[in-house]
XYZ file of C-alpha atoms in Angstrom:
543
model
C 21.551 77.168 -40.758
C 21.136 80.945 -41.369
C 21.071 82.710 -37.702
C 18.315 85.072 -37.578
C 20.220 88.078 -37.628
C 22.033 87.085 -40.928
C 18.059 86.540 -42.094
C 17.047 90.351 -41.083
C 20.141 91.672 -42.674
C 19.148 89.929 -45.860
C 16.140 90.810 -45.812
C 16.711 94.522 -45.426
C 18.925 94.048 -48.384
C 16.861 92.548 -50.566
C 13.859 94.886 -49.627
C 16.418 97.850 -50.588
C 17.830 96.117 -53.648
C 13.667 96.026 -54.621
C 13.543 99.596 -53.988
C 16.442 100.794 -55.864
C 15.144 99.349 -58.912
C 11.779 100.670 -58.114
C 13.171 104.512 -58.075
C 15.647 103.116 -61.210
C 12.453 102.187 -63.102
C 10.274 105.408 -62.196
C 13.704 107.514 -63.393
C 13.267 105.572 -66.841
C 9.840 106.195 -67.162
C 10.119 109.948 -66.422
C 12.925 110.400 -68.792
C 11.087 108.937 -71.022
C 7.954 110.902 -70.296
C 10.133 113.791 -70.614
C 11.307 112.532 -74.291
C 7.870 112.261 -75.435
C 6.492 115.831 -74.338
C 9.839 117.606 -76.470
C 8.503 115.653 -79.274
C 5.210 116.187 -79.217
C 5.331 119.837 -77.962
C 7.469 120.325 -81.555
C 5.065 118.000 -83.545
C 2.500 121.293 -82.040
C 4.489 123.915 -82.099
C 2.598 125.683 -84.847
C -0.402 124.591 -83.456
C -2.390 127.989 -82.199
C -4.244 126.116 -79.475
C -1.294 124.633 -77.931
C 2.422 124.995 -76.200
C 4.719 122.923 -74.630
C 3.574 123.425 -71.000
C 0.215 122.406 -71.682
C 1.787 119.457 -73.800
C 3.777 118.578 -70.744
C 0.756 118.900 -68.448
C -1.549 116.555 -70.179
C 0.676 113.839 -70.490
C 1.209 114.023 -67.497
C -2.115 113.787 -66.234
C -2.550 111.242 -68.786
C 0.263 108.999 -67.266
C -1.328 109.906 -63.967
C -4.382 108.273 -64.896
C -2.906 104.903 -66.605
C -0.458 104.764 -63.228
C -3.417 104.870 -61.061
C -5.526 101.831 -62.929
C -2.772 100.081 -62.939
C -1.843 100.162 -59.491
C -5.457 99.309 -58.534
C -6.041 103.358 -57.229
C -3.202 103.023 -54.924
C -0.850 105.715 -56.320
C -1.242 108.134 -59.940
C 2.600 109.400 -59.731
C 6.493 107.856 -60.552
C 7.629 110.833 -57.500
C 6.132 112.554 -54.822
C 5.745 116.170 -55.532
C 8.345 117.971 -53.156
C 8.975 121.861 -52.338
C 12.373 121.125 -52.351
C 12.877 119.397 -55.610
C 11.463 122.593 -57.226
C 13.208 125.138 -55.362
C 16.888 124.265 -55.395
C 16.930 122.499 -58.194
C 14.420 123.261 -60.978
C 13.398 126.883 -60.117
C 16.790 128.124 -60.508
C 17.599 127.437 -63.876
C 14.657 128.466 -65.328
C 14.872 132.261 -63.184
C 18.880 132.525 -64.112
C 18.130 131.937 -68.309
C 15.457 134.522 -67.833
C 17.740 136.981 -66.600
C 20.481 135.922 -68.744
C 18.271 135.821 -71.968
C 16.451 138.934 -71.422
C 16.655 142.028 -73.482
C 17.574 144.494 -71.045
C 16.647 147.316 -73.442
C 13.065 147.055 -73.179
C 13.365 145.650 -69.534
C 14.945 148.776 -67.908
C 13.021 150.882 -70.191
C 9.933 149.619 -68.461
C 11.597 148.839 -64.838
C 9.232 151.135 -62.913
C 6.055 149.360 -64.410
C 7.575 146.538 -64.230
C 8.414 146.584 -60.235
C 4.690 148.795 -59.916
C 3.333 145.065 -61.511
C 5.436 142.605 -59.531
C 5.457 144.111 -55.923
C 2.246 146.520 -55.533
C 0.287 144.531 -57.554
C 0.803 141.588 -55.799
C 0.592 143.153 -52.338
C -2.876 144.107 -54.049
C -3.804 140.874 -55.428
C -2.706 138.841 -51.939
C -4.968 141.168 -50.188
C -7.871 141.003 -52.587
C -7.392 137.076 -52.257
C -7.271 137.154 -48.783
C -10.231 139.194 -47.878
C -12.056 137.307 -50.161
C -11.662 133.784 -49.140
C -11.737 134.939 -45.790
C -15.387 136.271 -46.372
C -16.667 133.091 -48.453
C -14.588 130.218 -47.192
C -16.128 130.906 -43.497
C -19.680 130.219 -44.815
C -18.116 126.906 -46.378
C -17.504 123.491 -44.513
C -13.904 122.923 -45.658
C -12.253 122.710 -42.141
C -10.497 124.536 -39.796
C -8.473 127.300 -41.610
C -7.258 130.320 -39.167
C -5.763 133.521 -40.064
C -2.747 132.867 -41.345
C -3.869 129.891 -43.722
C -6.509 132.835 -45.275
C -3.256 134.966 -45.529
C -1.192 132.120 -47.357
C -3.696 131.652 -49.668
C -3.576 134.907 -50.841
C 0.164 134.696 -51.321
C -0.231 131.441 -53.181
C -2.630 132.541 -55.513
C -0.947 135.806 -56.315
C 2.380 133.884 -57.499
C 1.428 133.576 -61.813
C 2.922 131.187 -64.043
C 5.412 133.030 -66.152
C 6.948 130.020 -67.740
C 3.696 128.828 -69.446
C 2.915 132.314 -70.149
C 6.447 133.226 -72.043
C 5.982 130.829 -74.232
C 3.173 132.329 -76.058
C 4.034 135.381 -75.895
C 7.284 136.895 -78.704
C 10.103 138.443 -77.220
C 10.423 140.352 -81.160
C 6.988 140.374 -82.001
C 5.517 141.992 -79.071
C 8.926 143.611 -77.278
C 6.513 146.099 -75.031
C 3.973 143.146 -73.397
C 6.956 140.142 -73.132
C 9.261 142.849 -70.947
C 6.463 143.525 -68.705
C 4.817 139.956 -68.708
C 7.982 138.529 -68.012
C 9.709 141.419 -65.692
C 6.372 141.356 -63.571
C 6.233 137.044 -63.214
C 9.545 137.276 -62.093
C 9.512 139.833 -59.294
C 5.824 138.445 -58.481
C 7.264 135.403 -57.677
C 10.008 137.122 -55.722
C 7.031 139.021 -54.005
C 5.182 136.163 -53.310
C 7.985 134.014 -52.239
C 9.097 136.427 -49.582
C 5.124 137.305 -48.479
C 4.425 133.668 -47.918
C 7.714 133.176 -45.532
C 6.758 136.738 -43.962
C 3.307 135.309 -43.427
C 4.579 131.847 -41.898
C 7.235 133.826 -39.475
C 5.302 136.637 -38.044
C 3.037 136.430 -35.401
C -0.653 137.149 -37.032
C -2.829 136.713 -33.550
C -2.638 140.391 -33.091
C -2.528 142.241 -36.191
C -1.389 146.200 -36.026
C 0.401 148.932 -37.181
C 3.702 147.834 -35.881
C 3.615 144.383 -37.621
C 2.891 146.015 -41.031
C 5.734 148.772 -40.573
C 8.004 145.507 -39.684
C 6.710 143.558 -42.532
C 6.944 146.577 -45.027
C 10.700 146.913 -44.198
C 11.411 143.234 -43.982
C 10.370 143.432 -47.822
C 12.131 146.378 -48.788
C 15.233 144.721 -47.026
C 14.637 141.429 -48.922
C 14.322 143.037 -52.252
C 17.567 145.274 -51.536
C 19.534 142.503 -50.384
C 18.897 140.069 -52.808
C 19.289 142.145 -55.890
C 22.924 143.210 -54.023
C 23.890 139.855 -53.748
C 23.375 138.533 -57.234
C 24.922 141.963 -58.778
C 28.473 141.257 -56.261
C 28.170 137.770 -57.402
C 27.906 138.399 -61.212
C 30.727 141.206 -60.727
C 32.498 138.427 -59.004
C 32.426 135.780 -61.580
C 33.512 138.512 -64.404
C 36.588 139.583 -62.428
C 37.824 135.924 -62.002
C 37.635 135.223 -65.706
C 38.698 138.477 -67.066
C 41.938 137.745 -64.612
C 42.582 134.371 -64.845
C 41.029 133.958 -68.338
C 40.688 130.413 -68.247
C 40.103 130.003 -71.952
C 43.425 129.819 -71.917
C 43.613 126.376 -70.650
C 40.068 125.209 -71.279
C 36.598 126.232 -72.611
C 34.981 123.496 -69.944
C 36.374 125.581 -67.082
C 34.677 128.617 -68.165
C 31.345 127.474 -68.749
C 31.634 125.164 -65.074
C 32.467 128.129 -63.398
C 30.086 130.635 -64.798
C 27.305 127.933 -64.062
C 28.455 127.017 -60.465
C 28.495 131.121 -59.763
C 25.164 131.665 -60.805
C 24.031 128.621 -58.802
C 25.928 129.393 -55.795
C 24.310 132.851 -55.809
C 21.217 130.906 -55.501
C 22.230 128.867 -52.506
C 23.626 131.917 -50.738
C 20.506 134.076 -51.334
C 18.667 130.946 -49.695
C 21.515 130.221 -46.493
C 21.021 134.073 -45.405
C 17.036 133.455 -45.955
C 17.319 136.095 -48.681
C 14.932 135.722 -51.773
C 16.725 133.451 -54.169
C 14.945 134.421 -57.292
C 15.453 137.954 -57.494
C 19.583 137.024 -56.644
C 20.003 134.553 -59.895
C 17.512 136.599 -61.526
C 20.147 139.699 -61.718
C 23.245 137.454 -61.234
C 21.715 136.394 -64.996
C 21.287 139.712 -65.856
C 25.310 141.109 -64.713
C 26.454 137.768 -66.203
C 25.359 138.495 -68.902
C 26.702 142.345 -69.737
C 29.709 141.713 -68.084
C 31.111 137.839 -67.615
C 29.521 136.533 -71.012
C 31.689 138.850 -73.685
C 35.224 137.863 -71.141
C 35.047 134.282 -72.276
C 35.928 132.616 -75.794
C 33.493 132.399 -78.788
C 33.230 128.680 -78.345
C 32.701 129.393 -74.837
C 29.668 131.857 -75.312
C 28.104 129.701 -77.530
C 28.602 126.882 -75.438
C 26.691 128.700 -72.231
C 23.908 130.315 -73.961
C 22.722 126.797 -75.663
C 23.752 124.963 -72.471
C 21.681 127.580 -70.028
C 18.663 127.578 -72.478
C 18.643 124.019 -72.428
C 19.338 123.347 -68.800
C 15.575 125.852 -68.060
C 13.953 124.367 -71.083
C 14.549 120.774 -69.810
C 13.015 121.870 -66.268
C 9.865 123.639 -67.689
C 9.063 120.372 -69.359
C 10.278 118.561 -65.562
C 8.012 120.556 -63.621
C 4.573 120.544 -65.797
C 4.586 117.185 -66.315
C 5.569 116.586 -62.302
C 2.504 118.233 -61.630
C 0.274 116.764 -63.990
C 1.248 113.334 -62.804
C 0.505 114.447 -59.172
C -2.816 116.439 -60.074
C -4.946 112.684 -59.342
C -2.457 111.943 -55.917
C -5.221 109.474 -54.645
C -4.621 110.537 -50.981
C -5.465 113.979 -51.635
C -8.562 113.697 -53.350
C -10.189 110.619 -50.835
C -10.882 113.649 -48.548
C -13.201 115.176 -50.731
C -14.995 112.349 -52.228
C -18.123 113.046 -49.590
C -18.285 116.391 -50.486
C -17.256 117.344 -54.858
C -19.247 119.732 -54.468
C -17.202 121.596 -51.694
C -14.013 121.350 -53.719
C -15.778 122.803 -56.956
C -17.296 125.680 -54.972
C -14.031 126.320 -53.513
C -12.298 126.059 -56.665
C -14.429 128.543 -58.290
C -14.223 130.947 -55.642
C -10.729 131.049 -55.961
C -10.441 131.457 -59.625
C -13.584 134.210 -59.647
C -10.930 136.246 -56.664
C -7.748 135.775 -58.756
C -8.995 137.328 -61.937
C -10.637 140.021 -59.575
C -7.559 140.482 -58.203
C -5.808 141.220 -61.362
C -7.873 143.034 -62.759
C -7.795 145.250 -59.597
C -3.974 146.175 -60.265
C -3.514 145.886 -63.875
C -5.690 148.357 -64.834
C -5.029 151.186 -62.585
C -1.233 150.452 -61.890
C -1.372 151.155 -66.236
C -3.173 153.928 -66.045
C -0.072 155.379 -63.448
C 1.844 154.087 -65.963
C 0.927 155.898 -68.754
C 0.427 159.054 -67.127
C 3.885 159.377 -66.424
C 5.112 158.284 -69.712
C 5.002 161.010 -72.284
C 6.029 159.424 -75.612
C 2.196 157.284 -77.018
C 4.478 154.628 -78.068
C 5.415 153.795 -74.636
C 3.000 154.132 -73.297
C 0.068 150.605 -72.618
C -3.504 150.803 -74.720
C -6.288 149.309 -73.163
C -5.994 145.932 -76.036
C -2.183 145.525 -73.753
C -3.985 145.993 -70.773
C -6.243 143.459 -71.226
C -3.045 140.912 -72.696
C -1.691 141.660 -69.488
C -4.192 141.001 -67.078
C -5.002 137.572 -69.174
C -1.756 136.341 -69.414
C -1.128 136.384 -65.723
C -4.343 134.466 -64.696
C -2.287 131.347 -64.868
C -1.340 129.924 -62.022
C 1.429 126.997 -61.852
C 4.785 125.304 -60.363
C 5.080 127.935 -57.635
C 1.283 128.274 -56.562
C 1.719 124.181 -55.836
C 5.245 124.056 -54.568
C 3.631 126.955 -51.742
C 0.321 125.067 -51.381
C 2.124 122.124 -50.845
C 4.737 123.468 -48.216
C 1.462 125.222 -46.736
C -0.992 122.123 -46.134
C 1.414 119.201 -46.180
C 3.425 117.650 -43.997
C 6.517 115.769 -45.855
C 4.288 115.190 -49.013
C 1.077 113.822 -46.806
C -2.095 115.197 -46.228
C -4.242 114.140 -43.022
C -6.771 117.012 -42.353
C -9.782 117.219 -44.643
C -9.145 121.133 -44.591
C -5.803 121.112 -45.376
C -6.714 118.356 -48.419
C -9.431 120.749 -49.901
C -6.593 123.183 -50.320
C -4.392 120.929 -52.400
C -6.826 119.890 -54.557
C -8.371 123.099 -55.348
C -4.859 124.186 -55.928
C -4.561 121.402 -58.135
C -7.830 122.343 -59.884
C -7.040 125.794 -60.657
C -3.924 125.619 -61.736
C -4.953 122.613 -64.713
C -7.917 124.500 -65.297
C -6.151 128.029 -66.009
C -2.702 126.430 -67.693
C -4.940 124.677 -70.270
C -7.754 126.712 -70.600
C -6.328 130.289 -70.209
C -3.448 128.729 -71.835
C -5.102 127.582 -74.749
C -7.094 130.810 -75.240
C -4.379 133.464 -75.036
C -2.726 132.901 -78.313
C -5.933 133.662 -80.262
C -6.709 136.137 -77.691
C -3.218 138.239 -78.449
C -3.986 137.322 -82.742
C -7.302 139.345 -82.275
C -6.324 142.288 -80.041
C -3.287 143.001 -82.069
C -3.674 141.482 -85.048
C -1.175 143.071 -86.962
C 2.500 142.540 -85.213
C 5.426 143.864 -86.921
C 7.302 142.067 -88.786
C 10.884 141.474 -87.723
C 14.312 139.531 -89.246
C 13.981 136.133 -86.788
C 10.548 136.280 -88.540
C 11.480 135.926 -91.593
C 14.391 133.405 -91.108
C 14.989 130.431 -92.639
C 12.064 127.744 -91.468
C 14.388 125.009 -92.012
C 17.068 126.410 -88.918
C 16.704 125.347 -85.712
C 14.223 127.309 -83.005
C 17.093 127.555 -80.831
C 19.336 128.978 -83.549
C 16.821 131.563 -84.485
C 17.029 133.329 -80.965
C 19.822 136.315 -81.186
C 22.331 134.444 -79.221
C 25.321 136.438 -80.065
C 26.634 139.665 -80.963
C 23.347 141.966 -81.296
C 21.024 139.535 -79.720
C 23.375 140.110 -76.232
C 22.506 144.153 -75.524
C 24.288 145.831 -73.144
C 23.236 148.410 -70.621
C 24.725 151.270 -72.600
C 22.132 149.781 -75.608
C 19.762 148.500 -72.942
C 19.173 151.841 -71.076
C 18.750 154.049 -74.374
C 20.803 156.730 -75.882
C 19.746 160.518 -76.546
C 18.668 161.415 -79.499
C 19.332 164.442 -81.122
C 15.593 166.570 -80.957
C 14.095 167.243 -84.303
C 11.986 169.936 -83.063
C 11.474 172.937 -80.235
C 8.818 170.849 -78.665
C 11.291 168.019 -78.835
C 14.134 170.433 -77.767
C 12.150 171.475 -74.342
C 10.846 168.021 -73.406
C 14.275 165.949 -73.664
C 16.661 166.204 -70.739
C 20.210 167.145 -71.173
C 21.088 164.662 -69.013
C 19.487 161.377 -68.015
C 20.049 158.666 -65.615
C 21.055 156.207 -68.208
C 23.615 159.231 -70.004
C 25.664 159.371 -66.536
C 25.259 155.378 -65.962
C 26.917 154.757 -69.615
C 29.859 157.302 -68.233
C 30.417 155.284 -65.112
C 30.369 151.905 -66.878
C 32.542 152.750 -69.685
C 35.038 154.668 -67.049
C 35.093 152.007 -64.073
C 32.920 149.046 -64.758
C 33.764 147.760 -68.028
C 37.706 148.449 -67.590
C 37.333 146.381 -64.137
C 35.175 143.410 -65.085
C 34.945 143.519 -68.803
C 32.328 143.243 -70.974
C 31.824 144.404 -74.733
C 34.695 146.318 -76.214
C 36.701 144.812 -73.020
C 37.784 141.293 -73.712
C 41.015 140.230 -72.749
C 43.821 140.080 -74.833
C 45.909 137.107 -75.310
C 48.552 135.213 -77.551
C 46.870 132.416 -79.056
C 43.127 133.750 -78.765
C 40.263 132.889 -80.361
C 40.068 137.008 -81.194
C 43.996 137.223 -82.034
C 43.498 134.528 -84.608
C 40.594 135.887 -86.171
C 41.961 139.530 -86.410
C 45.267 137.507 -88.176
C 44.081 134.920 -90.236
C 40.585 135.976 -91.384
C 38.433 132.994 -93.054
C 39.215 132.439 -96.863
C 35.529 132.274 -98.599
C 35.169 130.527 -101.178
């Protein structure tokens, strides 16, 4: 005989035994899921209509839908969307490439735009998005919303999708639009981050002057701080293999520890409740001018695939996540009584998000260009409208925010709160597809004629990966990045370029103190044995 406590012991087992291979089979599904979207998104990739986000997000939604009639409408998703899956773990990655990636040429070029973009016009669009669904969503039955839900929704629906948008957009075909598409989605989702945790921690009962002088400073601080702490990290990690030089000993140590340090600046940025993004974000960017060009050639080539792969992989991870979770049956038994609610709601919110960017983009360009002297820098009206298009997408971070907003540990119980989600849901399939879908042929027709460049013309038979300049001249440094002075070819010319610039003193400083301290290009270290002594001794015999 089995005593009864042996019985409930084996019973627990068994039960957890049944669940591991429940959460071993949903792991082999998703992988596989994850499989078929790199396919297919390839199979497409020439396809004008589509990209690999959307790819990602309709299988997803398709898998959603075969999951749910086969578990009777009980459940449409292999994992419950979490907050915290996408913000330690996918996020990350995908931020840290950007910055590591990025041509930092046309970036700083276009830095003050680019922060005018990401932080005022956010602050604008929030408050645009706020006013507005606090003047139509009172005259709606969706619940009880107070002040500071109306407030979060504004910072949710200000955050744009830069993933889905980067990939139609050409980093060499259209240089000018991808630095300021890309620089603006990254601080916006900085901005937005920090404005939806300001919103959650202040006290909103009693709105006045004081609050917004605390909340104005508790930005700057943020934005400050963070960028500090992934610049000393970046520095850090440089040092530490310019010293040690580990490729000594081996390349694995390198690449591990220049992929722990950018992930550690991460989890720092988040333990002192800084903004993580805009930490691995530059931590990408110091990486890569400094650390990058102190490690071996097998090394570099070795972190730039590895890092592409490692944000490429989570794109795909978090589009299909959500497309899986867009038909979460919980959510959307809330609304069945009232579709009609959820629509109206819906369309509301899309009607105030393109109002919203439209109510930045085209006078924050219009600053712009009035302080920009040269016509080639400065943004037509065709850009303009690129711009505000390309950031009516909203995605991973509008539903990781949504969800952390009107959710309690994945679970919805207030009809209010489950309107929310699923217009959140609803917007953000309806403008990733159909925005999506629309803004290649929308960028073909405004600017029809895009120049014409040498990854353009490369072989079609080499690798997409291999055509992105991954070494030498495809890694600029700030020297290249921030411009030299050309010699004037005129009077006029003479008269209207400085002596002296900001970028003429910063090239001094970093070729007198920065570069001779933590490396960089023209500063790698020097040792018997090296993958640059042997190639300086024994060149390659061609044949």
């Amino acid at each position: 005989m089995v005593s009864p406590q042996l019985a409930v012991v084996f019973s627990k087992l068994q039960t957890l035994s049944t669940s591991d291979h429940a959460s071993v089979v949903s792991m082999n599904l998703f992988v596989a899921l994850l499989c078929a979207c790199i396919v297919i998104g390839h199979l497409l990739e020439e396809n004008r209509w589509m990209n690999e986000s959307i790819t990602a997000l309709v299988i997803g939604v398709c898998t959603g839908v075969i999951i749910l009639l086969t578990s009777g409408g009980k459940s449409s998703h292999l994992l419950v969307f979490s907050e915290d899956l996408f913000f330690i773990y996918l996020l990350p990655p995908i931020i840290f490439n950007a910055g590591f990636q990025v041509k930092k040429k046309q970036f700083f070029r276009n830095f003050i735009t680019i922060v005018l973009f990401g932080a005022v016009g956010t602050l604008i669009s929030c408050t645009i998005i706020s006013l507005g669904v606090i003047q139509f969503f009172k005259e709606m039955d969706i619940g009880s919303l107070d002040i500071a839900d109306f407030l979060a929704i504004g910072a949710i629906f200000a955050a744009t999708d830069s993933v889905c948008t980067l990939q139609v957009l050409n980093q060499d075909e259209t240089p000018l639009l991808y630095s300021l598409v890309f620089g603006e989605g990254v601080v916006n989702d900085a901005t937005s981050v920090v404005l939806f945790n300001a919103i959650q921690s202040f006290d909103l009962t009693n709105i006045n002057p004081r609050i917004a002088l605390e909340f104005i400073g508790n930005f700057l601080y943020l934005f400050l701080s963070s960028t500090m702490l992934g610049v000393v990290v970046g520095l850090v990690s440089a040092y530490i293999i310019k010293k040690l030089y580990f490729g000594r000993h081996s390349t694995d140590r390198e690449f591990a520890l220049m992929m722990l340090m950018a992930y550690l600046s991460y989890i720092m940025a988040e333990l002192f409740y800084l903004s993580g993004i805009l930490t691995v974000f530059f931590c990408g960017i110091v990486m890569s001018h400094y650390t990058w060009h102190n490690v071996t050639e097998s090394s570099r080539v070795t972190t730039k695939h590895a890092f592409a792969t490692l944000s490429f992989v989570a794109e795909i991870f978090i589009f299909l996540y959500v497309g899986m979770d867009a038909l979460d049956i919980e959510k959307w038994r809330f609304v069945n009584d009232s579709p009609g609610t959820s629509v109206a709601v819906s369309s509301v919110l899309l009607a105030l998000v393109m109002a919203g960017r439209a109510a930045f983009v085209f006078p924050l360009s219009f600053l712009s260009n009035l302080a920009k002297k040269s016509a080639g820098e400065k943004i037509s009206f065709r850009e303009q409208i690129i711009i505000w298009w390309a950031g009516l997408m909203r995605g991973a971070v509008s539903m990781a925010l949504a969800y952390n907003q009107f959710t309690r540990a994945g679970h919805t119980q207030l009809r209010g709160n489950a309107i929310m989600i699923t217009s959140t849901i609803t917007v953000v399939l309806f403008s990733t597809v159909v925005f999506g879908i629309m803004t290649k042929p929308l960028i073909r027709f405004l600017l029809p004629h895009p120049k014409v460049t040498s990854s353009m013309l490369s072989d079609p038979s080499t690798p997409k990966s291999i055509t992105v300049p991954f070494l030498g001249s495809g890694q600029d440094s700030f020297e290249d990045s921030l411009g030299g002075i050309q010699r004037p070819g005129s009077i006029r010319a003479l008269l209207t370029t400085p002596t002296h610039t900001v970028h003429h003193y910063w090239r001094k400083f970093d070729d007198a103190f920065m570069r001779p301290m933590f490396g960089g290009r023209g500063f790698v270290p020097f040792f018997p044995g090296s993958p640059t002594e042997r190639n300086e001794h024994n060149p390659p015999q061609w044949q």
